[in-house]
GROMACS .gro file of C-alpha atoms in nm:
model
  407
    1UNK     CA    1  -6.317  21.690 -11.957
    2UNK     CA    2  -5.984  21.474 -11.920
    3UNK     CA    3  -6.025  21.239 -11.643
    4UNK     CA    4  -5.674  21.023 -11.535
    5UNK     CA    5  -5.930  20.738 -11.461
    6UNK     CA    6  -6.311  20.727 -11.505
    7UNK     CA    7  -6.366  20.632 -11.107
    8UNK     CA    8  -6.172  20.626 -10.773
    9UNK     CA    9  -6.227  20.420 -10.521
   10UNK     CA   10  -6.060  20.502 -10.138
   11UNK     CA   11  -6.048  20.143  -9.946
   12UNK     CA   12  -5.973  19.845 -10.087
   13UNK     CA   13  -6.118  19.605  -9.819
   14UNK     CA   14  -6.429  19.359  -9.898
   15UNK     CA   15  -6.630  19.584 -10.054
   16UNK     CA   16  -6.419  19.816 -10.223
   17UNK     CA   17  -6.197  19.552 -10.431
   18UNK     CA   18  -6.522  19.368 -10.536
   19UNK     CA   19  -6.683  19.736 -10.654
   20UNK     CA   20  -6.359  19.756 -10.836
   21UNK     CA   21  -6.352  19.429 -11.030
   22UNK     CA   22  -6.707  19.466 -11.097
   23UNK     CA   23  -6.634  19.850 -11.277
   24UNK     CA   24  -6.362  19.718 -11.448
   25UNK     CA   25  -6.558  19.428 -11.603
   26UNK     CA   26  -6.836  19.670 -11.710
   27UNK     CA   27  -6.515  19.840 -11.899
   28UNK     CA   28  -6.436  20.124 -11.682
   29UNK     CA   29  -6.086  20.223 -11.622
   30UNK     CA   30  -6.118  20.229 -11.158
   31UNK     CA   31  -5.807  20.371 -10.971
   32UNK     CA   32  -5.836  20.207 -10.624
   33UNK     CA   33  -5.638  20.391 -10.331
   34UNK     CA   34  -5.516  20.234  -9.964
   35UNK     CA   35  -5.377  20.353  -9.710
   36UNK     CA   36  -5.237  20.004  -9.553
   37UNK     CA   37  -4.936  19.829  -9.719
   38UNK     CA   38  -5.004  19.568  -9.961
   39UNK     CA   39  -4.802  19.300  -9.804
   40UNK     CA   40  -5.053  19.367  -9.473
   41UNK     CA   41  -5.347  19.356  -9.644
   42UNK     CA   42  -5.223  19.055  -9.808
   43UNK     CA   43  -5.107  18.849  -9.523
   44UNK     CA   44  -5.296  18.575  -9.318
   45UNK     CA   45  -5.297  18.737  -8.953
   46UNK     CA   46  -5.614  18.599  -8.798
   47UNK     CA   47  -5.807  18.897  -8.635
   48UNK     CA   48  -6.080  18.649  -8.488
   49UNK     CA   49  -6.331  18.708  -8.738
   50UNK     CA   50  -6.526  18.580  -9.038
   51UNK     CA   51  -6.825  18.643  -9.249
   52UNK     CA   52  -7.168  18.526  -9.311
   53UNK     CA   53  -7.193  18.579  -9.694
   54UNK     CA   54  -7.545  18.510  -9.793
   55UNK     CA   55  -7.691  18.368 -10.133
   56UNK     CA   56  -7.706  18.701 -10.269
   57UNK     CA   57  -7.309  18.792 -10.188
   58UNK     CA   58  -7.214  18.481 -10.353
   59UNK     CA   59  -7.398  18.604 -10.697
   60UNK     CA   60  -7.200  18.913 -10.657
   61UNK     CA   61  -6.895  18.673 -10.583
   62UNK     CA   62  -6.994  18.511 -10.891
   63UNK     CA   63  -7.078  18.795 -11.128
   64UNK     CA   64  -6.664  18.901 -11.035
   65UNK     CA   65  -6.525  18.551 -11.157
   66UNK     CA   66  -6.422  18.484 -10.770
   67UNK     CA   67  -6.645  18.273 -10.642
   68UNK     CA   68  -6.421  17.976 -10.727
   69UNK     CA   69  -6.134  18.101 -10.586
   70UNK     CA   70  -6.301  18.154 -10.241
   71UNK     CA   71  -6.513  17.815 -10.274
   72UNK     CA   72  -6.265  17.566 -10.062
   73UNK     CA   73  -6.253  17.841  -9.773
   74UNK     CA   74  -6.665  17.873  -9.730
   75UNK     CA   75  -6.903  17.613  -9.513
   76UNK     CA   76  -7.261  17.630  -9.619
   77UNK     CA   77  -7.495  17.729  -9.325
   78UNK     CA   78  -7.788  17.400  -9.391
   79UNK     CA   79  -7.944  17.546  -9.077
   80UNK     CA   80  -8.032  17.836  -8.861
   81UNK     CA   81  -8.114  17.761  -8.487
   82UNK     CA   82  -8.266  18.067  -8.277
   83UNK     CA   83  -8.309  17.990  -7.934
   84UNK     CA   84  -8.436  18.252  -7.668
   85UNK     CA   85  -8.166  18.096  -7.439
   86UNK     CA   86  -8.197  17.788  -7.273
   87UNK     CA   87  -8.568  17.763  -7.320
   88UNK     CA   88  -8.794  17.576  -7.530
   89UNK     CA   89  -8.843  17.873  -7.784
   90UNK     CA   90  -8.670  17.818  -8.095
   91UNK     CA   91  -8.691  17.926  -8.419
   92UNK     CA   92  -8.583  17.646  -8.698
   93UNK     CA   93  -8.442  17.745  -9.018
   94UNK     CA   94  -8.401  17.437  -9.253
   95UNK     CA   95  -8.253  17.506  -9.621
   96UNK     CA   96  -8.390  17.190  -9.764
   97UNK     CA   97  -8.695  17.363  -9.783
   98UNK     CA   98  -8.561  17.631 -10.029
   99UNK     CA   99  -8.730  17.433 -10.326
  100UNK     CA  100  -8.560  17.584 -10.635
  101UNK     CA  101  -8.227  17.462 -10.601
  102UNK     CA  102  -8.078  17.105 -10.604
  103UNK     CA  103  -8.092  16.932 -10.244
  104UNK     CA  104  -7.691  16.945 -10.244
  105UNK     CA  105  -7.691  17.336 -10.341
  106UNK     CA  106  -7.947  17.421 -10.056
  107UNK     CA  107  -7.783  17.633  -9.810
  108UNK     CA  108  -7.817  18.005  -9.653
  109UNK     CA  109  -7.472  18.097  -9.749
  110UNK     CA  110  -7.125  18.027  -9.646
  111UNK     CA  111  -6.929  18.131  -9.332
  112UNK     CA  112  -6.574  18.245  -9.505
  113UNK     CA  113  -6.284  18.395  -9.292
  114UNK     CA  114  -6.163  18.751  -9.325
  115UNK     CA  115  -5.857  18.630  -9.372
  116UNK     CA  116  -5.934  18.408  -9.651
  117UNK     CA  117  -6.168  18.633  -9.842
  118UNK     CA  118  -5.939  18.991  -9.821
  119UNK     CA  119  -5.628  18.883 -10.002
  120UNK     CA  120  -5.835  18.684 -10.258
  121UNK     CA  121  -6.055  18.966 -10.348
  122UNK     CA  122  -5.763  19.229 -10.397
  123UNK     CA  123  -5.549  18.952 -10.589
  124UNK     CA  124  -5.856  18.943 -10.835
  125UNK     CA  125  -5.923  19.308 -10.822
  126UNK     CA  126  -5.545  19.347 -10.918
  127UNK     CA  127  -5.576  19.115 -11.188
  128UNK     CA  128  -5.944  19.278 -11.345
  129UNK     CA  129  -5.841  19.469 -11.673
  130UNK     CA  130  -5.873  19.840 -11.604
  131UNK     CA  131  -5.811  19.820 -11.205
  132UNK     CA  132  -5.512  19.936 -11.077
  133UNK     CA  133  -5.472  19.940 -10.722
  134UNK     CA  134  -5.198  20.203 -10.495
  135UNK     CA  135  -5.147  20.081 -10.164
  136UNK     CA  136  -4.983  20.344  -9.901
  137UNK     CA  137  -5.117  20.613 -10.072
  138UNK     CA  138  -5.310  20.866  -9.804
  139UNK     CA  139  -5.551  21.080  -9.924
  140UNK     CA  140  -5.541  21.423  -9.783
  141UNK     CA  141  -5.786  21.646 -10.010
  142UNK     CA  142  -6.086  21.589 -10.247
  143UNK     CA  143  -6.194  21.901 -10.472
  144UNK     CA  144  -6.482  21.892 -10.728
  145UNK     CA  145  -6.625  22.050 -10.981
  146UNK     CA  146  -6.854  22.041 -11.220
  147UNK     CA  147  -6.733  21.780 -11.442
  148UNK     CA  148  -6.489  21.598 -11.233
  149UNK     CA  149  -6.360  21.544 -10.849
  150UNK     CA  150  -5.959  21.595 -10.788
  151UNK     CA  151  -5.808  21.395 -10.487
  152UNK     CA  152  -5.486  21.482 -10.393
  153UNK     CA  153  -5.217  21.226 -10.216
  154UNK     CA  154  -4.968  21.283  -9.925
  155UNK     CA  155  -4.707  21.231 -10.171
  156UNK     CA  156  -4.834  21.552 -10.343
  157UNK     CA  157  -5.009  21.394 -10.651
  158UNK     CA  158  -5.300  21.440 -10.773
  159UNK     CA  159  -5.571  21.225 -10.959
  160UNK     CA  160  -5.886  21.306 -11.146
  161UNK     CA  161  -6.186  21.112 -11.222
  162UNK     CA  162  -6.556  21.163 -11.304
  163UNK     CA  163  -6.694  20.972 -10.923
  164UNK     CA  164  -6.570  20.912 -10.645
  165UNK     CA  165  -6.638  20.583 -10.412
  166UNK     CA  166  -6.571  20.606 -10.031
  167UNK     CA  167  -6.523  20.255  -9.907
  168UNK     CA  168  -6.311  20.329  -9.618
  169UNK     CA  169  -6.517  20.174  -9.327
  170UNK     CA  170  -6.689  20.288  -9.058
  171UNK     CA  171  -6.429  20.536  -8.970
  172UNK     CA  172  -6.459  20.661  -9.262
  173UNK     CA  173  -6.167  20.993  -9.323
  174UNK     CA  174  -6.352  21.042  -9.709
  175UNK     CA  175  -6.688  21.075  -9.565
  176UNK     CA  176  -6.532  21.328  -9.287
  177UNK     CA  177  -6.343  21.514  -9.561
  178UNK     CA  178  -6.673  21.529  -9.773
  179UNK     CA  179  -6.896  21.675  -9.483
  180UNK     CA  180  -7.133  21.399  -9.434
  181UNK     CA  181  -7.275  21.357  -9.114
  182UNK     CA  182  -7.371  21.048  -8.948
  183UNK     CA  183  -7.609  20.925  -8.662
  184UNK     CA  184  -7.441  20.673  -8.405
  185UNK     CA  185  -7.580  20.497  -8.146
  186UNK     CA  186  -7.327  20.282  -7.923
  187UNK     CA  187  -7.417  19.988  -7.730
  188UNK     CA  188  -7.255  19.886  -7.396
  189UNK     CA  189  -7.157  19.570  -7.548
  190UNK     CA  190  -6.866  19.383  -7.717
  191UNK     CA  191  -6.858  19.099  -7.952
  192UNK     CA  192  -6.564  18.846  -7.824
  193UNK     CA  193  -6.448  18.639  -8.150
  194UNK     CA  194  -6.277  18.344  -8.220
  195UNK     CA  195  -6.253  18.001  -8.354
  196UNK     CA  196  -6.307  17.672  -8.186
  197UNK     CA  197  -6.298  17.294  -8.280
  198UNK     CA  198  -6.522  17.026  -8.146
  199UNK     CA  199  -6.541  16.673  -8.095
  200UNK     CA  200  -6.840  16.642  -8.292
  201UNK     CA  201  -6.959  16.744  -8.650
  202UNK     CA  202  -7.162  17.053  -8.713
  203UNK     CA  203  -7.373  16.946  -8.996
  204UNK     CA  204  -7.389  17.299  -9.152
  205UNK     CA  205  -7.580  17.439  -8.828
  206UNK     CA  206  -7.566  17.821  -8.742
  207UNK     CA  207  -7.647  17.825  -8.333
  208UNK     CA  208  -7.780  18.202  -8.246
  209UNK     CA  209  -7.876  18.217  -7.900
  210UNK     CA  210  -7.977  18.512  -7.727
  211UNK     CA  211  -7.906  18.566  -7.389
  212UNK     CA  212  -7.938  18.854  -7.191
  213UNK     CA  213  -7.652  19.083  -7.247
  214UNK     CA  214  -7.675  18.989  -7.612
  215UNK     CA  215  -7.658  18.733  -7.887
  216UNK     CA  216  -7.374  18.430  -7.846
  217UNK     CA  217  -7.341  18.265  -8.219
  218UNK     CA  218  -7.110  17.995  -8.330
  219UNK     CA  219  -7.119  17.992  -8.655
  220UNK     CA  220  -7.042  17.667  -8.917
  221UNK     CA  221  -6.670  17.647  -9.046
  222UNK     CA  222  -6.460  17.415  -9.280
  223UNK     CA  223  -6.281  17.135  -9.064
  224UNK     CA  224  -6.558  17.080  -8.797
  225UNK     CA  225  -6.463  17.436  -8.682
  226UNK     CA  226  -6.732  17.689  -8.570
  227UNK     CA  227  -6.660  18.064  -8.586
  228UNK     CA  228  -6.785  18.236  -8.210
  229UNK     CA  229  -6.920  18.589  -8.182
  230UNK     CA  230  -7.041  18.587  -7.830
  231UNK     CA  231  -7.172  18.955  -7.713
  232UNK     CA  232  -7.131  19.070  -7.320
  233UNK     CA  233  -7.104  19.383  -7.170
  234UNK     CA  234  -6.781  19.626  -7.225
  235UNK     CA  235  -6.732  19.486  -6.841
  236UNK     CA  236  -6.772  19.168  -6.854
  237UNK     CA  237  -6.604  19.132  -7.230
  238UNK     CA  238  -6.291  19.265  -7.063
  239UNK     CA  239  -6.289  19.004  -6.757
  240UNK     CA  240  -6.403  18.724  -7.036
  241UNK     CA  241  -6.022  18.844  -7.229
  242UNK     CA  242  -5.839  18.790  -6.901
  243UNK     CA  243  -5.947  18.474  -6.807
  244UNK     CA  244  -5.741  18.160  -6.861
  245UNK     CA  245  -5.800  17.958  -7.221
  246UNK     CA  246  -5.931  17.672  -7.022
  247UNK     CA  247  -6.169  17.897  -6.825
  248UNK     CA  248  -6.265  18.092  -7.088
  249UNK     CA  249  -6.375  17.801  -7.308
  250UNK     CA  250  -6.550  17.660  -6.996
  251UNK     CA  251  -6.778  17.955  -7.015
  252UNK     CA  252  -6.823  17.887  -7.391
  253UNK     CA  253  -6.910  17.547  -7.379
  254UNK     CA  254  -7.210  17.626  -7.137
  255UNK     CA  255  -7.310  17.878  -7.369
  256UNK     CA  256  -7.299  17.619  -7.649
  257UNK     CA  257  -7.421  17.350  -7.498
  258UNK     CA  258  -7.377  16.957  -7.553
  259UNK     CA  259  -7.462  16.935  -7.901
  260UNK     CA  260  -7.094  16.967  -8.027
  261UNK     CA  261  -6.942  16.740  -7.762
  262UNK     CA  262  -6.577  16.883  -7.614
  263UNK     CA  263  -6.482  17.204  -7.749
  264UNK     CA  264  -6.089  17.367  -7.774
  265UNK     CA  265  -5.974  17.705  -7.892
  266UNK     CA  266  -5.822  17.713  -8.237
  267UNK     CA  267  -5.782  18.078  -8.249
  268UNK     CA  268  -5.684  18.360  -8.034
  269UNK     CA  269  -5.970  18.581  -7.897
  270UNK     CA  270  -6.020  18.900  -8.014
  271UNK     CA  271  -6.304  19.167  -7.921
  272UNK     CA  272  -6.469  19.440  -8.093
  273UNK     CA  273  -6.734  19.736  -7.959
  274UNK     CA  274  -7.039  19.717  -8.127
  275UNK     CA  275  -7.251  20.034  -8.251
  276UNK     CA  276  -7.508  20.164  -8.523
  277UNK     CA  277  -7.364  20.409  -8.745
  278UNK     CA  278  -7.568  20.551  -9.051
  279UNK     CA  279  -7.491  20.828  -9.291
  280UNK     CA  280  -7.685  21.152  -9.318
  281UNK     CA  281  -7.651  21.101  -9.685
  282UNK     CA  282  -7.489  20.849  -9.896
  283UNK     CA  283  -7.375  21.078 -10.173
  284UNK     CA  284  -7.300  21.444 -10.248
  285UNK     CA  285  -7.203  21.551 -10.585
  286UNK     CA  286  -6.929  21.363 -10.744
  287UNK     CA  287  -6.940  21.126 -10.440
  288UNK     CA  288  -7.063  20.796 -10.288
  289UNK     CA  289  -7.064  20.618  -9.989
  290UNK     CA  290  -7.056  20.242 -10.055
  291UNK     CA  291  -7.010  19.939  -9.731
  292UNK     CA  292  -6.951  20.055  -9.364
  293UNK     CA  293  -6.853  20.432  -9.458
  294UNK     CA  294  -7.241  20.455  -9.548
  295UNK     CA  295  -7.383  20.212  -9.312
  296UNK     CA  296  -7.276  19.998  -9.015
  297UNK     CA  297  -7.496  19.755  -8.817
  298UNK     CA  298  -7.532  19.540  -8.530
  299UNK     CA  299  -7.357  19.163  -8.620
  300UNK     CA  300  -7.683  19.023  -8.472
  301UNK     CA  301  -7.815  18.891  -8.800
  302UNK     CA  302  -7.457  18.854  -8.966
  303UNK     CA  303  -7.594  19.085  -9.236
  304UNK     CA  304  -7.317  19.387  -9.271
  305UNK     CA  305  -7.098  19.310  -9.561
  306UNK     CA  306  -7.418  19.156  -9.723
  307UNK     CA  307  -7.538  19.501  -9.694
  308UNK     CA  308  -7.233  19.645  -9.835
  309UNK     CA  309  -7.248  19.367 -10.120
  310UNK     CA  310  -7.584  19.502 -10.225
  311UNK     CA  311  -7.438  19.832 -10.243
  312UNK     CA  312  -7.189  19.712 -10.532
  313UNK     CA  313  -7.478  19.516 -10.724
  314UNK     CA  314  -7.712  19.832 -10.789
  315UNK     CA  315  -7.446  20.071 -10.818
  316UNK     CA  316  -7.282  19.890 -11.066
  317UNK     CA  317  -7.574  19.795 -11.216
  318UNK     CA  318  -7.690  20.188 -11.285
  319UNK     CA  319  -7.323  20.284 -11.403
  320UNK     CA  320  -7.329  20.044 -11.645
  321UNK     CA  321  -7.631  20.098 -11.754
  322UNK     CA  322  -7.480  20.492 -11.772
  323UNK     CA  323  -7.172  20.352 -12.006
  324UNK     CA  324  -7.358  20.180 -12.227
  325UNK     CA  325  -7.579  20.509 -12.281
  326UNK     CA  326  -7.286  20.718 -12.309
  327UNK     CA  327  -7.378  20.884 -11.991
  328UNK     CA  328  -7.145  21.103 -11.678
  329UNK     CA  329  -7.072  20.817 -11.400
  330UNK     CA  330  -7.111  21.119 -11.200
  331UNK     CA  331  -7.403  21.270 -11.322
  332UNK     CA  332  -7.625  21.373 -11.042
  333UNK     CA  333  -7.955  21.143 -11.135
  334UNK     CA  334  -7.758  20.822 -11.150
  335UNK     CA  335  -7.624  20.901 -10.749
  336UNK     CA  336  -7.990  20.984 -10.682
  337UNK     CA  337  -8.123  20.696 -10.747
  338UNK     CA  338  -7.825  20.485 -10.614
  339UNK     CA  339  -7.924  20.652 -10.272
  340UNK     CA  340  -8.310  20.613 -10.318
  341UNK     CA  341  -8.247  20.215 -10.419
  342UNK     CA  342  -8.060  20.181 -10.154
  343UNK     CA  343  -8.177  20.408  -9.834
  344UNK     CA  344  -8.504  20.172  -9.733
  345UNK     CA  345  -8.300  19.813  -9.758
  346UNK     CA  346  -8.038  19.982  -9.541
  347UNK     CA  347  -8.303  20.122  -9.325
  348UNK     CA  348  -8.496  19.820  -9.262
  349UNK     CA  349  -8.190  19.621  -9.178
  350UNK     CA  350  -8.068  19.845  -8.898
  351UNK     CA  351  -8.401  19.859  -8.772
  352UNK     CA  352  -8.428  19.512  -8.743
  353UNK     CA  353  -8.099  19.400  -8.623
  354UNK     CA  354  -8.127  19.747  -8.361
  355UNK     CA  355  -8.489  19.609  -8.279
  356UNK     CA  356  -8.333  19.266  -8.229
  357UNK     CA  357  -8.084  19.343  -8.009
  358UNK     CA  358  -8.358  19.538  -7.772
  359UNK     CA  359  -8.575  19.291  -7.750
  360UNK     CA  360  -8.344  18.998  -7.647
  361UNK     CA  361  -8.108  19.175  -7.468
  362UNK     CA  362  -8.295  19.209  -7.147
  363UNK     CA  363  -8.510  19.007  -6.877
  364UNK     CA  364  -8.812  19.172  -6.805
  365UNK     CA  365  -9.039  18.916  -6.769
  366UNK     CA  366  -9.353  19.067  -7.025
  367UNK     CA  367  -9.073  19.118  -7.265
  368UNK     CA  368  -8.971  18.753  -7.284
  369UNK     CA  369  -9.337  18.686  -7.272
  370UNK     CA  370  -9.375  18.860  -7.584
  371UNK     CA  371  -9.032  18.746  -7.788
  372UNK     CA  372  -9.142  18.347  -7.703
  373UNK     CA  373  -9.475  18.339  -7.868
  374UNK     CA  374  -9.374  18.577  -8.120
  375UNK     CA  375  -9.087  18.313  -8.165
  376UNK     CA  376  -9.399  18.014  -8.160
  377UNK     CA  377  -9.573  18.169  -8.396
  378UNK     CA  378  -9.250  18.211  -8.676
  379UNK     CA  379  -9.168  17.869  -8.627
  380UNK     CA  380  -9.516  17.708  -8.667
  381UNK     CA  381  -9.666  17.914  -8.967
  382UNK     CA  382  -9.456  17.858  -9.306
  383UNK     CA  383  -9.516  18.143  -9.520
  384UNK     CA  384  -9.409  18.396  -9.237
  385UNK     CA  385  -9.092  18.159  -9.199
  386UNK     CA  386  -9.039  18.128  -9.532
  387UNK     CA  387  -9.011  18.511  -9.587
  388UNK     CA  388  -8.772  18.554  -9.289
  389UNK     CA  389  -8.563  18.265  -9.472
  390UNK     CA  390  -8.568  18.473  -9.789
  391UNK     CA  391  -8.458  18.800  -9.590
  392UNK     CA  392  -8.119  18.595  -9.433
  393UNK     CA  393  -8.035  18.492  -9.802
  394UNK     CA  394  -8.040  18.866  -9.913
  395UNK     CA  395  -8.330  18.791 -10.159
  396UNK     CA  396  -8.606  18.985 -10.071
  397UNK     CA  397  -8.680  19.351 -10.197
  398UNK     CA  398  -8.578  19.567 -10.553
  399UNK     CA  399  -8.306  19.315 -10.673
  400UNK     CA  400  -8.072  19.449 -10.922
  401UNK     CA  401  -7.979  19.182 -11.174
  402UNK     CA  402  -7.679  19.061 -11.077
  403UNK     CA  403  -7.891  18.976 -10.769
  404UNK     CA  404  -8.147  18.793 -10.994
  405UNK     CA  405  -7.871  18.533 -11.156
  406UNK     CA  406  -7.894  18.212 -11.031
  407UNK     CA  407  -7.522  18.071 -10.935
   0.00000   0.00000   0.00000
C-alpha cells in the first residue's frame, strides 16, 4: 500500500523530535506533527524547569549526533546526597566509584534546561534527512486499516503512513482519540521550580532531601547555579508563590542548608501538580504510545524523560531491525514486543518513585524508623549501593543497543 510517509509522529517535544531523528537515521521517511507554533517551541521562555538526563539518555543523545550540541548547556551530577531531612541518615552516591570510565568522565548524568534542550533537539530533528516537521497542524481524526493508519488535519488534509507514534504528553488528545485508557493517581502536592545562584561552588552535588510533605532537590547547574524542585502541599505551594522573593528564598535556604553559603533567585518560580498516570496499553494496532502519553511519574527520582528516552532506544531498535528485514513498521509482533520490552521497566519505576514518595512523605514515627536503617544499611553495604547507582544512570535491565554504546 502507498504510504505519504513510512511513520507519523504527533508531538514534537523531548521525546518525540529525538524518536524522529533516530527513524530518520535508520532511513525512514518520519512526518512529525505539532500543534504549537514553531517560533514558541523554539524560543527561550524559562518555565522553571530542567532535566536530569542520565548516562543512558546521553547514549541516545549520542546515537542522534546531538550530544555535542547540548554539551555546553549540561552539569555532570559527581554526587547524589539523600538525606531523610535534617537527620544523620544519608545515603552517599559518589561517581568516582563507577570504575569503567575515566575519573574526568565519571558522572550520573547532566542536569540540562528545558529550555536549552527543546529547541536544540527540533533544530536537529529538522535537519535529520527524511524528517520533516509541521508545526500548527491539529490533528482531529486517526482511521486505520489494515495496512496503514490515515490522520486527518484541521486544515482538512490528510496523511498516511504505516505507524503511528503518540508523543503528545501526559494529556495526551492521540491516546484519547485512540481509546486507551489510563490509571491516575493524584497527589496533594506541587513541585515549586526554579533556579538559584549561590555564593559557593556546587562541586557536581545533587542534594535530595525528603521532608515531610515531599522531596526538596536542588539540583547541579552550569555557572554555580542549582536547579530547585521543592514539593509542598497544593496549600502550602500556593502560599510559598505569594510570598515575597526575599521570603521565599528564606524558606529555601533553610531547606538547603549552609553548604552553598548565600543563595539568590535567578529565575522566576513556577509550580506544577504532580500525579501518576499510566496507560492501559501502550499500543493498539497501527499505534504507539511513546514518553508521558504512555507513562508519567513522580519527579522524585528525576527519572521521567529517562523513561521516555528508553522508549525511543528499543523502539527504534526493533523498527530497524524490521527495515533491514523488509518488514511492516506496523506489523502487529514488532508493537508487541515494543510493549512487552517496555511494560516491566516502566512498571518498576513508578513503583518505586510512587513507593518513594509514601514512605518519606509522612512522620509516623515506625515509618521513619524503618526508612533510616533501611537508609544505613544502602549506604554501608557496596554491592546493594552499587546497583541503586546503576538504576539512577538508566543502566540496569534488557538494554537495547544503543543503550549498550559507550559515549
Amino acid at each position: 500500500m502507498k504510504h505519504d510517509t513510512d511513520i507519523i509522529i504527533v508531538g514534537a517535544g523531548l521525546v518525540g523530535s529525538v524518536m524522529a531523528a533516530a527513524l530518520g537515521h535508520a532511513g525512514f521517511r518520519v512526518s512529525v506533527f505539532d500543534i504549537a507554533p514553531r517560533e514558541r517551541e523554539l524560543s527561550s521562555a524559562h518555565d522553571g524547569r530542567a532535566s536530569a538526563i542520565a548516562e543512558s539518555s546521553v547514549r541516545v543523545y549520542h546515537h542522534v549526533g546531538v550530544w555535542d550540541t547540548l554539551a555546553p548547556h549540561a552539569e555532570p551530577i559527581r554526587d547524589i546526597r539523600v538525606v531523610d531531612g535534617f537527620s544523620r541518615a544519608i545515603v552517599h552516591y559518589d561517581s568516582r566509584r563507577i570504575e569503567d570510565k575515566p575519573e574526568k568522565d565519571r558522572c550520573f548524568g547532566y542536569i540540562i534546561p528545558n529550555t536549552a534542550i527543546k529547541p536544540a533537539l527540533i533544530r536537529h530533528a529538522e535537519a535529520t534527512e527524511g524528517v520533516t516537521l509541521h508545526f500548527e497542524s491539529e490533528i482531529l481524526g486517526i482511521e486505520t486499516d489494515s495496512g496503514s493508519v490515515t490522520v486527518t488535519l484541521k486544515d482538512k488534509t490528510t496523511h498516511r503512513a504505516a505507524l503511528l507514534l503518540a508523543a503528545d504528553g501526559r494529556f495526551s488528545k492521540t491516546r484519547e482519540m485512540v481509546g486507551i485508557g489510563v490509571r491516575r493517581v493524584t497527589y496533594d502536592q506541587t513541585a515549586l521550580v526554579t533556579v538559584i545562584s549561590h555564593e559557593k561552588p556546587h562541586h557536581g552535588l545533587a542534594l535530595e532531601r525528603f521532608l515531610p510533605a515531599g522531596p526538596f532537590a536542588a539540583l547541579p547547574m552550569t555557572d554555580n547555579r542549582s536547579g530547585i524542585v521543592w514539593t509542598e502541599s497544593h496549600s502550602m505551594a500556593a502560599h510559598m508563590l505569594k510570598l515575597s522573593d526575599s521570603a521565599f528564598t528564606e524558606e529555601l535556604a533553610w531547606r538547603l542548608g549552609d553548604e552553598p553559603g548565600k543563595v539568590t533567585l535567578a529565575a522566576p518560580r513556577f509550580s506544577y501538580p504532580l500525579g501518576l498516570l499510566l496507560a492501559d496499553s501502550y499500543t493498539v494496532p497501527r499505534i504507539a504510545l511513546i514518553g508521558d502519553a504512555a507513562h508519567a511519574i513522580h519527579p522524585i527520582a528525576g527519572q521521567g524523560v529517562n523513561l521516555g528516552y528508553r522508549d525511543v532506544a528499543v523502539l527504534a531498535e526493533l523498527l530497524g531491525e524490521a527495515r533491514k528485514l523488509g518488514f511492516d513498521p506496523g506489523d502487529a509482533s514488532i508493537l508487541e514486543r515494543y510493549e512487552r520490552r517496555r511494560r516491566l521497566d516502566v512498571l518498576s519505576m513508578a513503583a518505586a518513585t510512587d513507593g518513594l514518595n509514601r514512605l518519606f512523605s509522612n512522620n509516623v514515627f515506625p515509618i521513619r524508623l524503618a526508612r533510616r536503617l533501611g537508609m544505613r544499611v544502602v549506604e554501608r553495604f557496596s554491592p546493594v549501593k552499587r546497583y541503586f547507582m546503576l538504576h539512577a544512570m538508566g543502566l540496569t535491565g534488557d538494554l537495547p543497543e544503543m543503550l549498550k554504546d559507550a559515549a
